[in-house]
Tab-separated table of N, CA, C and O in Angstrom:
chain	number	residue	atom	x	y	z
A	1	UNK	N	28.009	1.296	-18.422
A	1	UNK	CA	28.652	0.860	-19.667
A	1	UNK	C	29.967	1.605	-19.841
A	1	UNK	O	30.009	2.746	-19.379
A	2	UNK	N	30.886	1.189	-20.354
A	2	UNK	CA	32.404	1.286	-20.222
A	2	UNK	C	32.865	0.843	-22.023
A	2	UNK	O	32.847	-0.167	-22.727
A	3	UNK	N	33.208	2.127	-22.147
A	3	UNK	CA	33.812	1.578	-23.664
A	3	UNK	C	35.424	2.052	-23.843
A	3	UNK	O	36.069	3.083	-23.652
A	4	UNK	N	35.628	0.981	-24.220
A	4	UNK	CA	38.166	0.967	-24.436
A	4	UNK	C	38.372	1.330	-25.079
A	4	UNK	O	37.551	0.907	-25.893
A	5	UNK	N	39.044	2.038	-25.612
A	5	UNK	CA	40.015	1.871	-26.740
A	5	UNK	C	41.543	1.970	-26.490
A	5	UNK	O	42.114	2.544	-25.562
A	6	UNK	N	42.063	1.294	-27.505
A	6	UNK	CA	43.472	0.987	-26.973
A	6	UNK	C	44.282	1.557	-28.420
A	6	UNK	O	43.996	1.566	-29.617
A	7	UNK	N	45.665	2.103	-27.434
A	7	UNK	CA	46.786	2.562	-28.738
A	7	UNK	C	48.161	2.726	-28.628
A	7	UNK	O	48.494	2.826	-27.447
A	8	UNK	N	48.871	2.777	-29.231
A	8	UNK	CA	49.935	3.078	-28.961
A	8	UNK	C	51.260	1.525	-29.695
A	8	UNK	O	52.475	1.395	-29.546
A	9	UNK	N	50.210	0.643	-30.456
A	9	UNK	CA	51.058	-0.348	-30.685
A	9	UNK	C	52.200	-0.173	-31.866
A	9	UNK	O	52.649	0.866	-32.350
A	10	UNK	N	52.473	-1.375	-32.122
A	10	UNK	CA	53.370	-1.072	-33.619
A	10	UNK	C	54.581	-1.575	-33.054
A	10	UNK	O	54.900	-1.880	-31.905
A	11	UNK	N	55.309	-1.585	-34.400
A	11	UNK	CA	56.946	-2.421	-34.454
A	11	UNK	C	57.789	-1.826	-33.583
A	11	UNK	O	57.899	-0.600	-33.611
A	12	UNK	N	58.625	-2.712	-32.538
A	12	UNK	CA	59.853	-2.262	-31.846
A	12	UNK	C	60.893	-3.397	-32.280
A	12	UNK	O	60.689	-4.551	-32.655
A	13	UNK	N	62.032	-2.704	-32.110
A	13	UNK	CA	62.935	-3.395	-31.942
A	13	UNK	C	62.953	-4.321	-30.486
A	13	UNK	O	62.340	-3.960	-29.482
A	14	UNK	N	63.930	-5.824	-30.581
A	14	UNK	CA	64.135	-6.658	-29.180
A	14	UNK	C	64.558	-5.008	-28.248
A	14	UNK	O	65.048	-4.115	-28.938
A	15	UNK	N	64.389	-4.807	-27.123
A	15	UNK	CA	65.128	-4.539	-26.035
A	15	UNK	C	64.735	-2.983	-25.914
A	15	UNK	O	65.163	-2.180	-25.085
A	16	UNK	N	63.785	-2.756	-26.980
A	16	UNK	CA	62.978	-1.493	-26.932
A	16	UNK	C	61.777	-1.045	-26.137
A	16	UNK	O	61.103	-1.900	-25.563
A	17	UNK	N	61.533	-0.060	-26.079
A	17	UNK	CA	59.844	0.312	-25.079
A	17	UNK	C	59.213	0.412	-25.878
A	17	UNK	O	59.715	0.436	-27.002
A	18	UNK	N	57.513	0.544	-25.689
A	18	UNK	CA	56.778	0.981	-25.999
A	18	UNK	C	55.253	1.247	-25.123
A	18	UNK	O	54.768	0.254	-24.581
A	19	UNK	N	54.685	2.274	-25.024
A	19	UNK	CA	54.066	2.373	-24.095
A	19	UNK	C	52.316	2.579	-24.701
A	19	UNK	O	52.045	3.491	-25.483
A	20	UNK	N	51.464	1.788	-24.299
A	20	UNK	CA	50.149	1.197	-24.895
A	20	UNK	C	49.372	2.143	-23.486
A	20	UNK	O	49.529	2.332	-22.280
A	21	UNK	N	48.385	2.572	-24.729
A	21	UNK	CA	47.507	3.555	-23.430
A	21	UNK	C	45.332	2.914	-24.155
A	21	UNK	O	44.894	2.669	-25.279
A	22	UNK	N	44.739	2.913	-22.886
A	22	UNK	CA	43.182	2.559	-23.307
A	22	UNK	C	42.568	3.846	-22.211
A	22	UNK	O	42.962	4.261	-21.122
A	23	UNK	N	41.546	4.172	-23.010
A	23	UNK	CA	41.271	4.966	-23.054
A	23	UNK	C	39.771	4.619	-22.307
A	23	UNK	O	39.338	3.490	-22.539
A	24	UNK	N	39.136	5.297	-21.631
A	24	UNK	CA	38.025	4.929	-21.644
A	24	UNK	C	36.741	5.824	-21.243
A	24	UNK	O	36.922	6.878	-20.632
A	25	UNK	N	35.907	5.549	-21.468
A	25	UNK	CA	34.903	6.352	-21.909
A	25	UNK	C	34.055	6.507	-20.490
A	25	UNK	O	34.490	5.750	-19.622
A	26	UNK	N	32.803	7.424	-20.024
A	26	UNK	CA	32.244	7.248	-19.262
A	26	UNK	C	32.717	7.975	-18.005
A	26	UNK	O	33.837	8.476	-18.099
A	27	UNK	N	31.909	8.165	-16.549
A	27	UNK	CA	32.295	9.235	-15.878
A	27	UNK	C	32.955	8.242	-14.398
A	27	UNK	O	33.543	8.631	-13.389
A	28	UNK	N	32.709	7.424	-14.662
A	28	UNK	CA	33.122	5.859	-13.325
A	28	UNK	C	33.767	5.601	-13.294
A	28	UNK	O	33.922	4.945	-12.263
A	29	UNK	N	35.178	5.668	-14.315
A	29	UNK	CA	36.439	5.297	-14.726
A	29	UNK	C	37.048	5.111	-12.997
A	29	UNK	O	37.378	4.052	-12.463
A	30	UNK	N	37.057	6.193	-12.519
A	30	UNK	CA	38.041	5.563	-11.310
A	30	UNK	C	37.240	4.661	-10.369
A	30	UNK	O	37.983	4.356	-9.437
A	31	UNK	N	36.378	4.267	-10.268
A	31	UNK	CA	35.946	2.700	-9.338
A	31	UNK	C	35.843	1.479	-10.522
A	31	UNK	O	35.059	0.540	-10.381
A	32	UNK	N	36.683	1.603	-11.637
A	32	UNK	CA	36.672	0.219	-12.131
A	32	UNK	C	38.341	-0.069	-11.677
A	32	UNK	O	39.044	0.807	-11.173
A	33	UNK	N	38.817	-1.507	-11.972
A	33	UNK	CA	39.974	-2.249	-11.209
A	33	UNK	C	40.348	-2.311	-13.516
A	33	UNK	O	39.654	-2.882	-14.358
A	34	UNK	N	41.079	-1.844	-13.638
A	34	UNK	CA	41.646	-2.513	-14.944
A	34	UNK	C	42.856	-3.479	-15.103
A	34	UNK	O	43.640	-3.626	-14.166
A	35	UNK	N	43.001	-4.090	-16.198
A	35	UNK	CA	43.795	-5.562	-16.259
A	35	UNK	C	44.345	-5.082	-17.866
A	35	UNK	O	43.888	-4.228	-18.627
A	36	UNK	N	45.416	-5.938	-18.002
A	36	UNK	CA	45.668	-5.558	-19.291
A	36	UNK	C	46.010	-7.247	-20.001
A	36	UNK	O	46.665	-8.032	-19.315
A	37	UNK	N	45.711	-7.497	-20.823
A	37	UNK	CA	45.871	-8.940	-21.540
A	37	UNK	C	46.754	-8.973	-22.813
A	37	UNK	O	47.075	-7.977	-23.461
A	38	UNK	N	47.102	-10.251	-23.081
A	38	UNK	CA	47.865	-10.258	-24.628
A	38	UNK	C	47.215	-11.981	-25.084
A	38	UNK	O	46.963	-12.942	-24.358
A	39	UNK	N	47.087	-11.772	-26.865
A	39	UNK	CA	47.289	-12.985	-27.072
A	39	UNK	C	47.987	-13.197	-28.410
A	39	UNK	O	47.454	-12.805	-29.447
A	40	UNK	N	48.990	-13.717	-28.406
A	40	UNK	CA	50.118	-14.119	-29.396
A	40	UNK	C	49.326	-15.010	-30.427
A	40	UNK	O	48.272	-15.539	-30.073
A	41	UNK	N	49.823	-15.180	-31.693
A	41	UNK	CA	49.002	-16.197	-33.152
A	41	UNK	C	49.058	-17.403	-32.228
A	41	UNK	O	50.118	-17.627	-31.644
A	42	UNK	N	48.129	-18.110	-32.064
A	42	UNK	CA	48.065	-19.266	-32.155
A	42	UNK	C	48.061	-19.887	-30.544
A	42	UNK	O	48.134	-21.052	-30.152
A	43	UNK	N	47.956	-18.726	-29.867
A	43	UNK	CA	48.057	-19.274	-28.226
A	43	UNK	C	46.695	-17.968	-27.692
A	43	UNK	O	46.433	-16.838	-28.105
A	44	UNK	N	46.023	-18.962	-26.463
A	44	UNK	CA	45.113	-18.723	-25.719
A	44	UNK	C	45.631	-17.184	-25.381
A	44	UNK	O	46.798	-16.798	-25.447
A	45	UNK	N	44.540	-16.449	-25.027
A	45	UNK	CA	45.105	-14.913	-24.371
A	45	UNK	C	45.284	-14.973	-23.590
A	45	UNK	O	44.554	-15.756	-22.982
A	46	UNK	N	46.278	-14.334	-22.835
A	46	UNK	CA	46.961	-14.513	-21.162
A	46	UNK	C	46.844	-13.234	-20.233
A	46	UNK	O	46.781	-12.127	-20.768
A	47	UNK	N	46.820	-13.336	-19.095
A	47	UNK	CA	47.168	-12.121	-17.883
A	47	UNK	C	48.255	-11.890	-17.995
A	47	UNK	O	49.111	-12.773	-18.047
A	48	UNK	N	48.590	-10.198	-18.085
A	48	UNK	CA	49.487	-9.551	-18.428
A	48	UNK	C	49.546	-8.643	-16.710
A	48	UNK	O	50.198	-9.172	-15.810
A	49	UNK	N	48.942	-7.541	-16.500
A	49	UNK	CA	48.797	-6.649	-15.997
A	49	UNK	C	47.317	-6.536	-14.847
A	49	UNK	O	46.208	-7.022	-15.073
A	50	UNK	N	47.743	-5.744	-13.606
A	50	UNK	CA	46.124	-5.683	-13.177
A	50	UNK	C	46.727	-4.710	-12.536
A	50	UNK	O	47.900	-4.742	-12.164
A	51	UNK	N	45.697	-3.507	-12.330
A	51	UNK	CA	45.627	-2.382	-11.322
A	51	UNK	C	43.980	-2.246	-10.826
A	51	UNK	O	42.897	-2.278	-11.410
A	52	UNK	N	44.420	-2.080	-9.455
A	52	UNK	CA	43.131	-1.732	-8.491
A	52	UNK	C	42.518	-0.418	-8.595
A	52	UNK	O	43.128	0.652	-8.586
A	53	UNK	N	40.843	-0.641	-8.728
A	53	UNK	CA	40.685	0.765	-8.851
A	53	UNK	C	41.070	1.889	-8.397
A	53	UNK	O	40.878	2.912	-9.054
A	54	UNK	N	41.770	1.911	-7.021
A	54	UNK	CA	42.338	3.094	-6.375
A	54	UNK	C	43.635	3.614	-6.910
A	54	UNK	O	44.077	4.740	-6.682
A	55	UNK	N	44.363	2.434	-7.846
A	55	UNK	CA	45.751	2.792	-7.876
A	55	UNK	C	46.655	2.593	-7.172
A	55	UNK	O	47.668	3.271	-7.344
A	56	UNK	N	46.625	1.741	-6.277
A	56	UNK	CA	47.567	1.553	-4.861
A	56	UNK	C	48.164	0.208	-5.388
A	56	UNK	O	49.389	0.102	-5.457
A	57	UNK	N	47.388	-0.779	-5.747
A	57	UNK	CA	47.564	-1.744	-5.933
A	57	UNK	C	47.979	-2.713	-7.711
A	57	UNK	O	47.155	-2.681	-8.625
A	58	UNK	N	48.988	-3.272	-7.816
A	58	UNK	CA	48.971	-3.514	-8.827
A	58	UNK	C	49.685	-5.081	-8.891
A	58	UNK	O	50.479	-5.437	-8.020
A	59	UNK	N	49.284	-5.983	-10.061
A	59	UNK	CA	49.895	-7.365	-10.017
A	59	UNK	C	50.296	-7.933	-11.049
A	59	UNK	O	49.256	-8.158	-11.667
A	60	UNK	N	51.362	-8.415	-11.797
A	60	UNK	CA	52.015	-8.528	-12.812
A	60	UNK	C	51.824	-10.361	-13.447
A	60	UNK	O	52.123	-11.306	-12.716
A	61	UNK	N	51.497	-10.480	-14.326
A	61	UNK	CA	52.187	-12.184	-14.480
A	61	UNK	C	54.050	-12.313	-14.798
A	61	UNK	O	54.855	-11.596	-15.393
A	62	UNK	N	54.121	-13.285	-14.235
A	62	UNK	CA	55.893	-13.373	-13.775
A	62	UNK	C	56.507	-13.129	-14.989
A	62	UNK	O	57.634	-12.639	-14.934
A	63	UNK	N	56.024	-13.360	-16.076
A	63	UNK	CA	56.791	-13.020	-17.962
A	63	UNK	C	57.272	-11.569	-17.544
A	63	UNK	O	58.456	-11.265	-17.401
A	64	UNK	N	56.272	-10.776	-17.378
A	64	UNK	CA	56.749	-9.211	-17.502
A	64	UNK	C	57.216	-8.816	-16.363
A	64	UNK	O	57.846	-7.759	-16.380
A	65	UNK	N	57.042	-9.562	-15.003
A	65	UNK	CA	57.522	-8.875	-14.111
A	65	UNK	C	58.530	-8.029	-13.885
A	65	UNK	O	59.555	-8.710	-13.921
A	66	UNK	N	58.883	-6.525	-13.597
A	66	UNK	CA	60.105	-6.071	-13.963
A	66	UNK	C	60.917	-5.345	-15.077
A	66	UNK	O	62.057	-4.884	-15.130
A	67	UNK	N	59.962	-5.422	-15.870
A	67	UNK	CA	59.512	-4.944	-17.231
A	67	UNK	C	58.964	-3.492	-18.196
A	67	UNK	O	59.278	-2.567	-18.945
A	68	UNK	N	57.495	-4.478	-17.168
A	68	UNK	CA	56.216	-3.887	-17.513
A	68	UNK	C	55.858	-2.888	-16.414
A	68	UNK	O	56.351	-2.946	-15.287
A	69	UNK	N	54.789	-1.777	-16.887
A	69	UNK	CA	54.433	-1.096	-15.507
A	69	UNK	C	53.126	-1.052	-15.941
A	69	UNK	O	53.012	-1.161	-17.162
A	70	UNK	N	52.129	-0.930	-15.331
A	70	UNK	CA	50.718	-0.589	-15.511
A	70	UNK	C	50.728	0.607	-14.345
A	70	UNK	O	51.236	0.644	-13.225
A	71	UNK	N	49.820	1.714	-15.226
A	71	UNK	CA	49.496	2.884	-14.538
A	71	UNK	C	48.061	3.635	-14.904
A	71	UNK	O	47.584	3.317	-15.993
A	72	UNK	N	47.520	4.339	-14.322
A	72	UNK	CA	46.147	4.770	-14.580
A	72	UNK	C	46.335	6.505	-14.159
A	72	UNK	O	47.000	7.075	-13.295
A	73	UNK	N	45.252	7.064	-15.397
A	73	UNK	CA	45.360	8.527	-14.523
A	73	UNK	C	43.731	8.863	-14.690
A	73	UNK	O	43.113	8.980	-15.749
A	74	UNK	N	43.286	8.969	-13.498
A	74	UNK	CA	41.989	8.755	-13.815
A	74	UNK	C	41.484	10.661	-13.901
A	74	UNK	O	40.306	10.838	-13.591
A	75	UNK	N	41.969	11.454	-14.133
A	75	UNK	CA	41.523	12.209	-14.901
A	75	UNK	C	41.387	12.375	-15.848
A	75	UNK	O	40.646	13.204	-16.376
A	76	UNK	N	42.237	11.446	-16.425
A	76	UNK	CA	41.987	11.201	-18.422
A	76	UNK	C	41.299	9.848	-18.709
A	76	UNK	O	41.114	9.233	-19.759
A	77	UNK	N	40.916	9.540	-17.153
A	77	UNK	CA	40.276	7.900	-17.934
A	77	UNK	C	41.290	7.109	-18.898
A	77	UNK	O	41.249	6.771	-20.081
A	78	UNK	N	42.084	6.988	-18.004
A	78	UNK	CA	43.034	6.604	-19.294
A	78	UNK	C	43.757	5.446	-17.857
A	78	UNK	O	43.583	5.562	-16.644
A	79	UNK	N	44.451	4.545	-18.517
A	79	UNK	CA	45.084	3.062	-18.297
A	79	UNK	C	46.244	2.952	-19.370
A	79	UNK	O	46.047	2.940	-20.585
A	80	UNK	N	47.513	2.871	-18.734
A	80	UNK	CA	48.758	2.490	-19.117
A	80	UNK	C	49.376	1.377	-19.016
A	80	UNK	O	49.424	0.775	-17.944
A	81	UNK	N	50.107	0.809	-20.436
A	81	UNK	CA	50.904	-0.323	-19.924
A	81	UNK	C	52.484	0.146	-21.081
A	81	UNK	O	52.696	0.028	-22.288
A	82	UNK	N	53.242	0.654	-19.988
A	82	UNK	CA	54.717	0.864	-19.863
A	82	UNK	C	55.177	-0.765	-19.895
A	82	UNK	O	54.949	-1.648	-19.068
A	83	UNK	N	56.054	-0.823	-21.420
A	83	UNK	CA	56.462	-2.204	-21.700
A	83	UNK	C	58.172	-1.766	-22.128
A	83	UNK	O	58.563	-1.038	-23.040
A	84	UNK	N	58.789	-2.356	-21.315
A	84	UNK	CA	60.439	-2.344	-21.676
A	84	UNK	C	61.422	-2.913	-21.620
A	84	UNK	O	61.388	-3.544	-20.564
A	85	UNK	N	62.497	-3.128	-22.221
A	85	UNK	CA	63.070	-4.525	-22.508
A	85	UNK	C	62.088	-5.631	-23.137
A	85	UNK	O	61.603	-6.616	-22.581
A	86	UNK	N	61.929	-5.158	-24.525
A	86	UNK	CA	60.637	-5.884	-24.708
A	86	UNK	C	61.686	-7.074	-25.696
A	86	UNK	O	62.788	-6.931	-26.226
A	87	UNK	N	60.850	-8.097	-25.629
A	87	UNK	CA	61.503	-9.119	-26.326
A	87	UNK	C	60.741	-9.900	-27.271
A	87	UNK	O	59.542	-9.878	-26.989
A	88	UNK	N	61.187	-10.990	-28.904
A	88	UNK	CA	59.977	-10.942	-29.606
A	88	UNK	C	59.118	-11.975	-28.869
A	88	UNK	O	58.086	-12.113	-29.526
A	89	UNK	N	59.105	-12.740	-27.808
A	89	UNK	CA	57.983	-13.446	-27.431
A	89	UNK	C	57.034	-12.492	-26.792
A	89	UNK	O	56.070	-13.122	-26.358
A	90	UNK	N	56.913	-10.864	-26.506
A	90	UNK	CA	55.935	-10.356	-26.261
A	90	UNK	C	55.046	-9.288	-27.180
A	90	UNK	O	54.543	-8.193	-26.933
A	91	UNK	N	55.109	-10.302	-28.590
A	91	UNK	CA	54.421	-9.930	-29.878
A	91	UNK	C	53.412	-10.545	-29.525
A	91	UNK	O	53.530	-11.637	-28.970
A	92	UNK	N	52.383	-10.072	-29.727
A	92	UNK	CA	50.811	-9.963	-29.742
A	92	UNK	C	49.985	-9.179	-29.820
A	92	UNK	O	50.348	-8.025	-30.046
A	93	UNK	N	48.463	-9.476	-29.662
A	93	UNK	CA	47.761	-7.879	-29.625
A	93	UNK	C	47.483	-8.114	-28.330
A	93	UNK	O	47.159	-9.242	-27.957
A	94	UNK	N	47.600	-6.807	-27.280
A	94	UNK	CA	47.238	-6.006	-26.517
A	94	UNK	C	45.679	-5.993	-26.146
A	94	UNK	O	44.911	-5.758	-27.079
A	95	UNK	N	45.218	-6.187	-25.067
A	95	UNK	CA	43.461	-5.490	-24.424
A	95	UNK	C	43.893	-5.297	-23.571
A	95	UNK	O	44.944	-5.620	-23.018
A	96	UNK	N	42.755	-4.482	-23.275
A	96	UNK	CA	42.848	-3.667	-22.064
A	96	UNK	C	40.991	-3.983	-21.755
A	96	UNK	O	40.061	-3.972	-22.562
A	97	UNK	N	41.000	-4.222	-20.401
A	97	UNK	CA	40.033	-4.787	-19.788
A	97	UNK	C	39.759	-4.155	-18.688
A	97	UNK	O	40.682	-3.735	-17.990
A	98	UNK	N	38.185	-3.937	-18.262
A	98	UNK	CA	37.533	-2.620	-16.980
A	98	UNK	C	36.639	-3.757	-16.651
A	98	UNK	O	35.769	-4.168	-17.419
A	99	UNK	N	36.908	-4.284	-15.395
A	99	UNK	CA	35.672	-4.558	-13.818
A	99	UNK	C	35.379	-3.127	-13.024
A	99	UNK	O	36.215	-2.240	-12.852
A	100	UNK	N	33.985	-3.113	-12.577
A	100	UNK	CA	33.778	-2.784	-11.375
A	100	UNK	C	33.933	-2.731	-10.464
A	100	UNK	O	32.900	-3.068	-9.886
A	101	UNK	N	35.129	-2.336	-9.399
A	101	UNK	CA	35.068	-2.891	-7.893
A	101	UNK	C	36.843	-2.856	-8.213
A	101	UNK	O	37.598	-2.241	-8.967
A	102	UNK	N	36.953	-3.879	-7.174
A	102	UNK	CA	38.380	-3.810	-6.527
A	102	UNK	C	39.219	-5.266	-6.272
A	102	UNK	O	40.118	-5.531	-5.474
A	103	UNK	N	38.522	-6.106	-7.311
A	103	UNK	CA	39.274	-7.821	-6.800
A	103	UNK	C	40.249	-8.216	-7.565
A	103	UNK	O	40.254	-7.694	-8.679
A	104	UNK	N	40.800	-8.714	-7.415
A	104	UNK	CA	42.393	-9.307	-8.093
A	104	UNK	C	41.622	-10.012	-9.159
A	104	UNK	O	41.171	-11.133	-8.923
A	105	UNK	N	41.401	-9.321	-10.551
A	105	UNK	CA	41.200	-10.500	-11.207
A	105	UNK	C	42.133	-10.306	-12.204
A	105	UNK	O	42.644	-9.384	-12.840
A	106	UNK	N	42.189	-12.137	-12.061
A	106	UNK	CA	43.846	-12.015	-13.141
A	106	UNK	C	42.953	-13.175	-14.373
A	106	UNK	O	43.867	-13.713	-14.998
A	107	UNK	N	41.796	-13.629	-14.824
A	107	UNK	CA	41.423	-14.175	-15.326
A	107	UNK	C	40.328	-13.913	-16.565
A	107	UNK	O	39.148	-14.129	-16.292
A	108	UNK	N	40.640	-13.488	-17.824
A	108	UNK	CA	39.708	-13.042	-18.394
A	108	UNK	C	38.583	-13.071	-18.728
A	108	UNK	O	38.075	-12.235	-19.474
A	109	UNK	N	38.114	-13.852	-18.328
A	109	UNK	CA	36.172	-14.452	-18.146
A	109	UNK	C	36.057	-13.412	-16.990
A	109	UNK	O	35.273	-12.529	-17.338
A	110	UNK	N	36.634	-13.163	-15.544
A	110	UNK	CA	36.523	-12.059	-14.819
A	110	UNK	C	36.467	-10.515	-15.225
A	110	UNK	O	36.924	-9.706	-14.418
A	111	UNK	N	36.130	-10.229	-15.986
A	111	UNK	CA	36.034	-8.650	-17.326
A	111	UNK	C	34.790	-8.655	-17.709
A	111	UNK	O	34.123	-9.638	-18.033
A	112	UNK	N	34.337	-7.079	-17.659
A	112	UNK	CA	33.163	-7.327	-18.112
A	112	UNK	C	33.157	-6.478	-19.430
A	112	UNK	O	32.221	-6.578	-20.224
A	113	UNK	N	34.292	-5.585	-19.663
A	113	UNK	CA	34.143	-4.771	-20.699
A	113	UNK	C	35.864	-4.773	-21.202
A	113	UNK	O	36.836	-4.717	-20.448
A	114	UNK	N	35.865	-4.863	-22.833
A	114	UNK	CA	37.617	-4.608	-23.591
A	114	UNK	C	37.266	-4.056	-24.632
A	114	UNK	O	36.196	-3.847	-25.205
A	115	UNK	N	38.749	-3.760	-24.873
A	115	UNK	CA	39.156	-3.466	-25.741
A	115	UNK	C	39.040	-3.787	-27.153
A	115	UNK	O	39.091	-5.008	-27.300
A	116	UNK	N	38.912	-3.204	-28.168
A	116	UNK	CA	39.774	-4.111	-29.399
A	116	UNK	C	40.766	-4.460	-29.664
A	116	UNK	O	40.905	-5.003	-30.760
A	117	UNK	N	41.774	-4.322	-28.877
A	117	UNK	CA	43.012	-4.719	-28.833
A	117	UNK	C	44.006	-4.062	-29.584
A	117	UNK	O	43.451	-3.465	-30.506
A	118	UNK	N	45.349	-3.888	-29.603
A	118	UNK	CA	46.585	-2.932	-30.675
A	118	UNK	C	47.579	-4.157	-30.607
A	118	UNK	O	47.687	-4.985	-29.702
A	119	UNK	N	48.288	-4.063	-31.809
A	119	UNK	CA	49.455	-5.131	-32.312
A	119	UNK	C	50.077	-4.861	-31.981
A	119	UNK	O	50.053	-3.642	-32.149
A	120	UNK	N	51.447	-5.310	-31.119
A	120	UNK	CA	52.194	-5.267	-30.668
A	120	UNK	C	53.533	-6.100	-31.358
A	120	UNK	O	53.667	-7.322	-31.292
A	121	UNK	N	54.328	-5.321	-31.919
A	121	UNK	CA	55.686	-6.691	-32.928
A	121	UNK	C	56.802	-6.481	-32.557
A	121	UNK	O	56.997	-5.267	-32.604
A	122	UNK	N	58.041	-7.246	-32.049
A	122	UNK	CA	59.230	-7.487	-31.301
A	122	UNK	C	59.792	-7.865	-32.027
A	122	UNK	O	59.908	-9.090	-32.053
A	123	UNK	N	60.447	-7.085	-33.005
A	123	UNK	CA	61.324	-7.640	-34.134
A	123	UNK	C	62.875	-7.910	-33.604
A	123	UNK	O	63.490	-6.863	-33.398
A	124	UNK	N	63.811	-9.461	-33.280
A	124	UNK	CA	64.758	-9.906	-32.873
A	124	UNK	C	65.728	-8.897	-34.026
A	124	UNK	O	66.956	-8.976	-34.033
């Protein structure tokens, strides 16, 4: 069992950073693969972010590509998502999502454990 928590949200200005950290609980943290998600008012939640449990590996959806960074330090059990040049279409709330193992999942039915999610606002 794997429990998130996520933080670090709140108002930026267009073209500002802000950097969202989940936290997570439990002693397994480094053999889970984490993903990070968003879903904006009124639209389905989307793939944002994925890192492999080792850390070697990481895969972006093309919106943030270039952007965004996802990072993990698994001595703090902890999962990063480094967001910059942020713009207001990447207002939403934030999850952060833990699998077991090591597979590309970029699909959120593929998760077995999240977040509650943090607000994220891109004021133009």
């Amino acid at each position: 069992q794997v429990q998130l928590v996520e933080s670090g949200g709140g108002l930026v200005q267009a073209g500002g950073s802000v950097r969202l950290s989940c936290a997570a609980s439990g002693r397994t943290f480094s053999r889970y693969s984490m993903g990070w998600f968003r879903q904006a008012p009124g639209k389905e939640r989307e793939f944002v972010a994925w890192m492999k449990w080792s850390g070697d590996t990481t895969y972006y959806a093309d919106s943030v590509k270039g952007r965004f960074t996802i990072s993990r330090d698994n001595a703090k059990n902890t999962v990063y998502l480094q967001m910059n040049s942020l713009k207001p279409e990447d207002t939403a709330v934030y999850y952060c999502a833990a699998r077991l193992g090591g597979g590309e999942w970029l699909a959120d039915r593929e998760y077995d454990y999240w977040g509650q999610g943090t607000q994220v606002t891109v004021s133009s």
